Short mmCIF file of C-alpha atoms and ligand atoms in Angstrom, two decimals:
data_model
loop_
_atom_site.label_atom_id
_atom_site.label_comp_id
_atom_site.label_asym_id
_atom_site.label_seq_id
_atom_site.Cartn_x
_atom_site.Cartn_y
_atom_site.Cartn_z
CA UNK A 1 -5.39 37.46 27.93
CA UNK A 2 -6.89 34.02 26.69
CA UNK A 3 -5.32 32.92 22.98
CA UNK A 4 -6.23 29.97 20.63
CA UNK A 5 -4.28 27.16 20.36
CA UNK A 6 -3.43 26.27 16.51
CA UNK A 7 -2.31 22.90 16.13
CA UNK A 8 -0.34 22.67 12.48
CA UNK A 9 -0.02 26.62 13.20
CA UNK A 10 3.13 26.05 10.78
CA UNK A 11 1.71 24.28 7.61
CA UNK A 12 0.48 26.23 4.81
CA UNK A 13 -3.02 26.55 5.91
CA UNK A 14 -2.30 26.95 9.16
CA UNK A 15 -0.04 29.87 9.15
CA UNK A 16 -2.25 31.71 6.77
CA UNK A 17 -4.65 31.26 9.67
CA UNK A 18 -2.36 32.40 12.47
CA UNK A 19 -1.68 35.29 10.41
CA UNK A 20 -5.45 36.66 10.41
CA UNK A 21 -6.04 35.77 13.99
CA UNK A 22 -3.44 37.97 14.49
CA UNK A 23 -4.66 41.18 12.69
CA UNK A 24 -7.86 40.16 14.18
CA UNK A 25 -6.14 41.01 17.37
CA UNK A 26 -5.99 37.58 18.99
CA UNK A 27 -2.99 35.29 20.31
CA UNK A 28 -1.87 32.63 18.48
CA UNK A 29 0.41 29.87 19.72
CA UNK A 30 1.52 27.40 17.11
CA UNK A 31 1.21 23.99 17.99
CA UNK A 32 3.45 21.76 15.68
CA UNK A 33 6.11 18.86 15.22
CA UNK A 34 7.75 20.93 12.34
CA UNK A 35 7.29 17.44 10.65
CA UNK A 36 5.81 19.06 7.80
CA UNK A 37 5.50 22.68 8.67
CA UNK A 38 8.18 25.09 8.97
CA UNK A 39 9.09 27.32 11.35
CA UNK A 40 9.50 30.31 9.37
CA UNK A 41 5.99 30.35 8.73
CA UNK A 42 4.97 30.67 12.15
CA UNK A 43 6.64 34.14 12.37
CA UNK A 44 2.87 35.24 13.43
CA UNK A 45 2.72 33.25 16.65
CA UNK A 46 2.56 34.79 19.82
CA UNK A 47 4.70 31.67 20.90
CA UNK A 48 5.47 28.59 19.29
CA UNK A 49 5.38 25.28 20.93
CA UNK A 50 7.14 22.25 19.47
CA UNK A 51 5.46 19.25 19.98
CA UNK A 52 3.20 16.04 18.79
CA UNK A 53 -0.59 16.33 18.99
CA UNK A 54 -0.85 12.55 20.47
CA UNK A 55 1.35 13.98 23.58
CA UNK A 56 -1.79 14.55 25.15
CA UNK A 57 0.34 16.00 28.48
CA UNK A 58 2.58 18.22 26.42
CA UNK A 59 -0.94 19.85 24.65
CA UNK A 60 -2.25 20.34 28.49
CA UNK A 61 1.07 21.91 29.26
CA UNK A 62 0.99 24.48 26.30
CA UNK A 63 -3.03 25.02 27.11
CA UNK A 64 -2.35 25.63 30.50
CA UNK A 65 0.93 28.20 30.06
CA UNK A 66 -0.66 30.29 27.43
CA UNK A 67 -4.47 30.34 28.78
CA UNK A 68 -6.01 28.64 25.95
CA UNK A 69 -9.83 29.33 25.40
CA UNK A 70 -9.85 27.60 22.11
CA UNK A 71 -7.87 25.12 19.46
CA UNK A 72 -7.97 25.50 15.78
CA UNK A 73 -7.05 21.60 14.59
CA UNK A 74 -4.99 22.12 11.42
CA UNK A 75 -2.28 19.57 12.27
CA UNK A 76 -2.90 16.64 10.20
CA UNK A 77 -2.01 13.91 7.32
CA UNK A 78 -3.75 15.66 3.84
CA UNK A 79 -2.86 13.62 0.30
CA UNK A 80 -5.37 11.58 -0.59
CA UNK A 81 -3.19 9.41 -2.42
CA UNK A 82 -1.30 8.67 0.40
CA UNK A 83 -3.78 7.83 2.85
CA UNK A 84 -4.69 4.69 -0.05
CA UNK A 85 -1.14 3.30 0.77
CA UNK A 86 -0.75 4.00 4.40
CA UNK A 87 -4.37 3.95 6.40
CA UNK A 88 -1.94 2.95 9.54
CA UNK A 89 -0.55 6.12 9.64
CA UNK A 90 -3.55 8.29 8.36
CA UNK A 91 -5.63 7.14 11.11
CA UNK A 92 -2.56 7.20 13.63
CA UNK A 93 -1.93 10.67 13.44
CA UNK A 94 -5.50 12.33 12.40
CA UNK A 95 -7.74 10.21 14.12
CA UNK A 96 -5.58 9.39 16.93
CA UNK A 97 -3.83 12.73 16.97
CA UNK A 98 -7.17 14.69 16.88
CA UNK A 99 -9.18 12.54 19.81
CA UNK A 100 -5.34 13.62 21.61
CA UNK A 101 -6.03 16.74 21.28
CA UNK A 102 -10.21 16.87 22.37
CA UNK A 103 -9.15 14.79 25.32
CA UNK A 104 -6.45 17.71 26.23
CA UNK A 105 -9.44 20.16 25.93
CA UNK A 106 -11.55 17.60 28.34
CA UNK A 107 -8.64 17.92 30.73
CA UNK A 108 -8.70 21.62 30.46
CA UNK A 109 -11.98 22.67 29.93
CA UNK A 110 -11.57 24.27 27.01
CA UNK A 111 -14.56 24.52 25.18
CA UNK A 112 -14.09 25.65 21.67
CA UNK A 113 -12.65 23.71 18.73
CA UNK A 114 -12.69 24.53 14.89
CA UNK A 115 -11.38 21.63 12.72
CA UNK A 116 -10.06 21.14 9.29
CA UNK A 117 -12.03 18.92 7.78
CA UNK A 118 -12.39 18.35 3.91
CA UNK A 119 -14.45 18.01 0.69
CA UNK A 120 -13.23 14.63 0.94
CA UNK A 121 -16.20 13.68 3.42
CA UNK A 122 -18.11 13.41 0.60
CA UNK A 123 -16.97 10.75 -1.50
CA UNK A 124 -18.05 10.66 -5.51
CA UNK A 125 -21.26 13.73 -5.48
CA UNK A 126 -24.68 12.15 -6.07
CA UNK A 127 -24.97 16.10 -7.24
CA UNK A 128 -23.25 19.32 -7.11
CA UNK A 129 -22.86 21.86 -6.02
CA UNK A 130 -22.24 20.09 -2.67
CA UNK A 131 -23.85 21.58 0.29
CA UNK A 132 -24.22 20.87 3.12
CA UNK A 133 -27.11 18.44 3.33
CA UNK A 134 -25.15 16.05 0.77
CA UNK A 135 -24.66 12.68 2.23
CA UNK A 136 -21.21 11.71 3.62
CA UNK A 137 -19.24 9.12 2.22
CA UNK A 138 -15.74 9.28 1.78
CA UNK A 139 -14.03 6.91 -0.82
CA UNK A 140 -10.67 7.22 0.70
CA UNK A 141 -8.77 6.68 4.10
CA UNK A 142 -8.06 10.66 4.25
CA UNK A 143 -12.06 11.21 3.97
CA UNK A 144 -13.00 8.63 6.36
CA UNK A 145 -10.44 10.00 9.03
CA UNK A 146 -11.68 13.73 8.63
CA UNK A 147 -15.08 12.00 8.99
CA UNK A 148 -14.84 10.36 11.88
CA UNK A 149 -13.89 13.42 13.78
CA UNK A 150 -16.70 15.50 12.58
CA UNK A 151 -19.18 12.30 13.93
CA UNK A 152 -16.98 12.34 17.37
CA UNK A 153 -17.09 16.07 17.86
CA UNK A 154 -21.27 15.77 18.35
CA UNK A 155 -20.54 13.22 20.82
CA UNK A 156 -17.78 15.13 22.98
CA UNK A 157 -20.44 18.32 22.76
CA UNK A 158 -23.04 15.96 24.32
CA UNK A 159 -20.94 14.46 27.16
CA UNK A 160 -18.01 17.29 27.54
CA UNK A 161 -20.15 20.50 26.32
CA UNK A 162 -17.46 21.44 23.35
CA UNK A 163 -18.61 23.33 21.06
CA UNK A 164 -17.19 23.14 17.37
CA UNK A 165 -17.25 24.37 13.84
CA UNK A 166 -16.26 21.79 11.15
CA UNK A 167 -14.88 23.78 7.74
CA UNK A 168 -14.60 21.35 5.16
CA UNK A 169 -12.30 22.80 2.38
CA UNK A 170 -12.55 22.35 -1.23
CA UNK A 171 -9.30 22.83 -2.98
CA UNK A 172 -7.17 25.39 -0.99
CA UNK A 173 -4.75 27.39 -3.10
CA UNK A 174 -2.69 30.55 -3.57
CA UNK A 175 -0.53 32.21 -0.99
CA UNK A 176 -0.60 35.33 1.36
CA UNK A 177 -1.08 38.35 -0.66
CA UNK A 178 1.70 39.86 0.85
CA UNK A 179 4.05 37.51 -0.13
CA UNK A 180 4.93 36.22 3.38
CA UNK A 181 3.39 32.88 3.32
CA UNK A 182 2.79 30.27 0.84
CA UNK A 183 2.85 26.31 -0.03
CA UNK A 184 6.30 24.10 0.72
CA UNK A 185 5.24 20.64 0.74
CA UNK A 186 7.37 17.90 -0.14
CA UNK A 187 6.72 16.48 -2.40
CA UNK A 188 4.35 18.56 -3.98
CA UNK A 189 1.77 17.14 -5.30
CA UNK A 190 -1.08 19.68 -5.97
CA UNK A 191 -2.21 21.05 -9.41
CA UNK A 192 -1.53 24.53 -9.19
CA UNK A 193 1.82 24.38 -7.67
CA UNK A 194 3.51 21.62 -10.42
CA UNK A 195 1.97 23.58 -13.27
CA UNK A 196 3.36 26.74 -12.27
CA UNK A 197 6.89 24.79 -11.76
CA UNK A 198 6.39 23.31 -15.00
CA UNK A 199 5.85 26.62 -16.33
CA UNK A 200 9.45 28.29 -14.66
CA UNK A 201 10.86 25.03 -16.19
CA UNK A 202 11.80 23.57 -12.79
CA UNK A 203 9.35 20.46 -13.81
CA UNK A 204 7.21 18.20 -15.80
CA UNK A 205 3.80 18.14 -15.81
CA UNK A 206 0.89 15.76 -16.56
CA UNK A 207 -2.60 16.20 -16.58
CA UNK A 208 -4.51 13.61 -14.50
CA UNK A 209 -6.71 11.90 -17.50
CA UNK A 210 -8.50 14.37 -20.39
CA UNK A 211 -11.83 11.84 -20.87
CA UNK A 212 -14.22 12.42 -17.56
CA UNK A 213 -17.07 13.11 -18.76
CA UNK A 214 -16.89 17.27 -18.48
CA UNK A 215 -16.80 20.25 -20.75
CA UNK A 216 -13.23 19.82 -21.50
CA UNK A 217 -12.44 16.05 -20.70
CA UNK A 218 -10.66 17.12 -17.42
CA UNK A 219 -11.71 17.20 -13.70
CA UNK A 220 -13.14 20.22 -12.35
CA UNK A 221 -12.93 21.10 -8.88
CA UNK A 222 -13.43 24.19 -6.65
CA UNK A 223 -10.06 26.28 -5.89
CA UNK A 224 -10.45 28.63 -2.96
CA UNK A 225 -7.53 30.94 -1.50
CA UNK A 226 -6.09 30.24 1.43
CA UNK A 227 -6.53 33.74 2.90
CA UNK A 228 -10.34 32.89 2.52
CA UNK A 229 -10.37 30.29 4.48
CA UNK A 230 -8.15 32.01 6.99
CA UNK A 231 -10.51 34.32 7.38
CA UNK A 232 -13.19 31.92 7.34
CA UNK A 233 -11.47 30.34 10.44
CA UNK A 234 -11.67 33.72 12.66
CA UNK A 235 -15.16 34.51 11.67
CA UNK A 236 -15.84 30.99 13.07
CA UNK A 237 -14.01 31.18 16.55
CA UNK A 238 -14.99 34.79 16.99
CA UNK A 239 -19.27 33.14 16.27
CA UNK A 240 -18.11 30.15 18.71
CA UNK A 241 -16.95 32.37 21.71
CA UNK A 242 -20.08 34.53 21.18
CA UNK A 243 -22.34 31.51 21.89
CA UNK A 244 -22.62 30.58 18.42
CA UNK A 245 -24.48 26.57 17.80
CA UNK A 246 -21.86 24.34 16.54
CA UNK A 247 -22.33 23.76 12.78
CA UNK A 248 -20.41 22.31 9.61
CA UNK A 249 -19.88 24.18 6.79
CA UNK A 250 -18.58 23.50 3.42
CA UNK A 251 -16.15 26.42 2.26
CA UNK A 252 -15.29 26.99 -1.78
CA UNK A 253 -16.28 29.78 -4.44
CA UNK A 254 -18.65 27.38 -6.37
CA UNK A 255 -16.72 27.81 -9.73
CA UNK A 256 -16.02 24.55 -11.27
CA UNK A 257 -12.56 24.95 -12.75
CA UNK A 258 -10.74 22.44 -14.88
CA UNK A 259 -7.23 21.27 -15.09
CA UNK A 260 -6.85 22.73 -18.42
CA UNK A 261 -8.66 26.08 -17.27
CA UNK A 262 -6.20 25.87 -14.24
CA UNK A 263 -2.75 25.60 -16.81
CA UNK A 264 -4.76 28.59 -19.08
CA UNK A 265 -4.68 30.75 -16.17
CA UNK A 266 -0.48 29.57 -15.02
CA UNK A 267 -0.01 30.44 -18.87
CA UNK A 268 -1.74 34.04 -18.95
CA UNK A 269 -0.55 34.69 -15.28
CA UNK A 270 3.24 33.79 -15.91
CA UNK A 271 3.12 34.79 -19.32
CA UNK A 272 5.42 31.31 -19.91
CA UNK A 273 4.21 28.04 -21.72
CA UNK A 274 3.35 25.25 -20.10
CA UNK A 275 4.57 21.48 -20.87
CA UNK A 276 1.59 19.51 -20.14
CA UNK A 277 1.97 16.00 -21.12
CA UNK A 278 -1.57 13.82 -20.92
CA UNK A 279 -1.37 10.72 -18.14
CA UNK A 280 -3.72 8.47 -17.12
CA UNK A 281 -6.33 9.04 -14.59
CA UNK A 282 -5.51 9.51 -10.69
CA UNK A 283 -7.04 6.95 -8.89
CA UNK A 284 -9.71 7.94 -6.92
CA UNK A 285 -10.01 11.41 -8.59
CA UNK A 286 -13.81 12.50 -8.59
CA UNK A 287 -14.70 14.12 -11.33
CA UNK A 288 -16.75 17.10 -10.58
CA UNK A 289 -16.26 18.72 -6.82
CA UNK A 290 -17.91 22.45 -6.31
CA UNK A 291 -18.92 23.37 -3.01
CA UNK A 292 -21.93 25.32 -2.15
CA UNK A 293 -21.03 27.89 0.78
CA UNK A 294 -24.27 29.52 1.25
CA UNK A 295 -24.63 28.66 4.98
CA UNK A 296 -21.40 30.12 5.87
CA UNK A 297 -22.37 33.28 3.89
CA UNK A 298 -25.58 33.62 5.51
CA UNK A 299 -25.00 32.31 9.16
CA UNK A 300 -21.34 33.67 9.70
CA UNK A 301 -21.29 36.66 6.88
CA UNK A 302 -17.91 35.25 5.02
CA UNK A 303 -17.44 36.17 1.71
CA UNK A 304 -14.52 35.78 -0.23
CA UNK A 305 -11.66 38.20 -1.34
CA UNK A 306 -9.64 36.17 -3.75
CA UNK A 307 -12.22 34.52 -6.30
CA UNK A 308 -10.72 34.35 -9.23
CA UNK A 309 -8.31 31.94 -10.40
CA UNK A 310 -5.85 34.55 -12.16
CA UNK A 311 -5.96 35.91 -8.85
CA UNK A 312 -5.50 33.04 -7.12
CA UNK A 313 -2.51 31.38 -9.57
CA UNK A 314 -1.42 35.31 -9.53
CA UNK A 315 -0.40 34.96 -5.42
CA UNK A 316 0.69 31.41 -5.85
CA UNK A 317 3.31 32.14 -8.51
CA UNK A 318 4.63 35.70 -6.77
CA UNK A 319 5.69 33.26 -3.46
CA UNK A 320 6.97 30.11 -5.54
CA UNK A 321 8.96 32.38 -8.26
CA UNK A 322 10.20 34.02 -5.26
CA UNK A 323 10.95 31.08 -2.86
CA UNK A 324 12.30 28.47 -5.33
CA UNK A 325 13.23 26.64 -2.24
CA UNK A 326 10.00 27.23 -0.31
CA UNK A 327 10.78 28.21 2.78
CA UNK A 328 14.68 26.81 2.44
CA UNK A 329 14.53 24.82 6.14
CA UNK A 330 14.50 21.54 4.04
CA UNK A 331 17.48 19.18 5.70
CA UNK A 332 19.13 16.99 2.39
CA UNK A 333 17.46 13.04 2.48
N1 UFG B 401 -3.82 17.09 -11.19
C1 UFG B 401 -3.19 16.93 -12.41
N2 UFG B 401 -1.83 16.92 -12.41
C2 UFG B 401 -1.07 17.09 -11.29
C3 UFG B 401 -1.73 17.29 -10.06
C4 UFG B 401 -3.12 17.28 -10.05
O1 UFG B 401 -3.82 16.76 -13.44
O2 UFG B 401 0.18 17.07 -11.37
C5 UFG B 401 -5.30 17.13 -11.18
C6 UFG B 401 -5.91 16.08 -10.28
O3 UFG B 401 -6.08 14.87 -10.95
C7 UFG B 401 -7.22 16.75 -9.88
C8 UFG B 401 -6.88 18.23 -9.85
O4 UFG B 401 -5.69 18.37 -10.63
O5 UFG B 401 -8.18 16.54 -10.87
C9 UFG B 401 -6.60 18.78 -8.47
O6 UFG B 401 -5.66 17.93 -7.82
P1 UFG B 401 -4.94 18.30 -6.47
O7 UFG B 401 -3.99 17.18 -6.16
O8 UFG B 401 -4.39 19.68 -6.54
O9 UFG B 401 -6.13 18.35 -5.41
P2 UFG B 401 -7.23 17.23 -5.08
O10 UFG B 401 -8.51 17.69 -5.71
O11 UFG B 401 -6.80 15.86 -5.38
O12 UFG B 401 -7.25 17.29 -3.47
C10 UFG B 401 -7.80 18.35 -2.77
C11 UFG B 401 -7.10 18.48 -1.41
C12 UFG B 401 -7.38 17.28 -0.56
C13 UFG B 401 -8.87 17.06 -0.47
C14 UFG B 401 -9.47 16.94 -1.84
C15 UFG B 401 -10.94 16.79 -1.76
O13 UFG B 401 -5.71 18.62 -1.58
O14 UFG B 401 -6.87 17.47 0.73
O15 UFG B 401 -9.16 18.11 -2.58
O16 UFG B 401 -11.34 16.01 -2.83
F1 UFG B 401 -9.14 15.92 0.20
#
């Protein structure tokens, strides 16, 4: 039996991903450093393989044990912020690290790849809601690395025949319904996990600027649950092993939410306060980002299960109330 290969198979979005391929009835092995992902969350793998996605000969080992027929690319550098400081490393390890891993699938012939790629292809939106005939261009490292992927990806289809689906996320959130998966990053630095923190008292909390020029001074962006995009991820390997033309699609509920809608929704969902001071703007914040995800809903049929924020904060508060150390494999600095 052929399984996919799932490169970050033990990050947040990863596992949630690994976790519908599996009631979808295929294999999973997890492909991942555990730099940033944890090994409890890849309880869904069939197997799980530790190792760097630039050690191209270690990803041909694992393709070649587990009869690979496909690679889901989650592994990767993701805070914007970051990638401002550190290009080096944002370009070592998703640039690098992804052409690693297409090379691996030259090697093997293995001819199906969906990627992670991001909202942040886009850059500041000449209009909105994005689709996907907006132009391209990223104002930060991360963007610009997820980017140049997507643009290598048509060239390894012409010369190598791979076929691929590019999902660019808007702003994933929440955590498996069932509790069994959520978000550990460290730090943490997205909204919705630091205002519900701030609302269990476990942190402060600023809001990123209160004067863009929106309904209520703050940015608005597009949250979408992670278990959508999961299942976003199977409907596009099970479209790519049925013969299905590679394609890019943009992947978000098209609800502009605010900050302050955001902490209304941790307040009503957690019943709890909470602190929000007022900072100054995040550099390189856009801000307006709602995604139009029309083509995947017509071409591929997704739809999405978890749409509304309560429901969204609702998951994302049951796993971080009940995992106040995430998933507790963090060694002490
Ligand atoms: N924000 C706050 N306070 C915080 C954290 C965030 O006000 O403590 C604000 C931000 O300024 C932004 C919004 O909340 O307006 C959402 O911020 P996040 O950090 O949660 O998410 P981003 O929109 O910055 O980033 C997300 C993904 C990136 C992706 C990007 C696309 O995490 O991977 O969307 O623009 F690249």
């Amino acid at each position: 039996m052929s399984s996919v290969l799932v490169t970050g198979g033990a990050g947040y979005i990863g596992s949630h991903a690994v976790k519908a391929l599996q009631a979808n009835g295929t294999r999973a092995v997890v492909y991942d450093n555990l730099s940033a992902g944890h090994r409890a969350a890849a309880r869904y793998a069939s197997a799980l393989v530790e190792g760097d996605i630039r050690d191209t000969p270690c990803l041909r080992e694992a393709m070649r044990e587990h009869h690979v027929d496909a690679v889901m690319h989650f592994a990767a550098w993701a805070s914007v912020g970051d990638s401002v400081r550190d290009p080096s490393g944002y370009y070592n390890n998703n640039v690098l690290g992804a052409l690693s891993v297409l090379d691996a699938m030259v090697a093997e012939r293995i001819p199906h790849f969906v990627f992670s790629s991001t909202a942040a292809v886009f850059g500041n939106p000449v209009r909105t809601p994005i689709d996907e005939t907006h132009p391209t261009a990223p104002i930060n490292a991360y963007g610009e690395t997820k980017l140049a992927i997507e643009r290598a990806l048509r060239h390894y289809e012409t010369a190598y025949g791979i076929r691929s689906m590019a999902l660019r996320y808007f702003n994933a959130a929440g955590a498996d319904p069932d509790g069994e998966l959520g978000e550990d990053h460290a730090p943490e630095r997205h909204l919705i996990p630091r205002a519900i923190d701030a609302a269990l008292g476990r942190d402060t909390f600023a809001i990123f600027g209160d004067d863009y020029d929106t309904p209520d001074g703050t940015c608005l962006r597009d949250y979408i649950h992670v278990t959508d995009l999961a299942s976003a991820h199977v409907l596009a390997l099970d479209a790519l092993r049925a013969g299905a033309a590679s394609a890019r699609y943009n992947l978000g509920n098209g609800r502009p939410t605010s900050v302050k809608d955001v902490v209304g929704s941790v307040e009503r969902v957690l019943g709890r306060k909470v602190r929000a001071a007022v900072a100054p703007r995040r550099q390189g914040d856009p801000a307006v980002l709602f995604a139009s995800s029309a083509r995947i809903t017509h071409e591929l049929g997704w739809t999405p299960a978890f749409e509304d924020i309560d429901v969204i904060v609702g998951t994302a508060s049951r796993w971080r109330d009940a995992h106040p150390q995430g998933y507790g494999d963090r060694t002490a600095a």
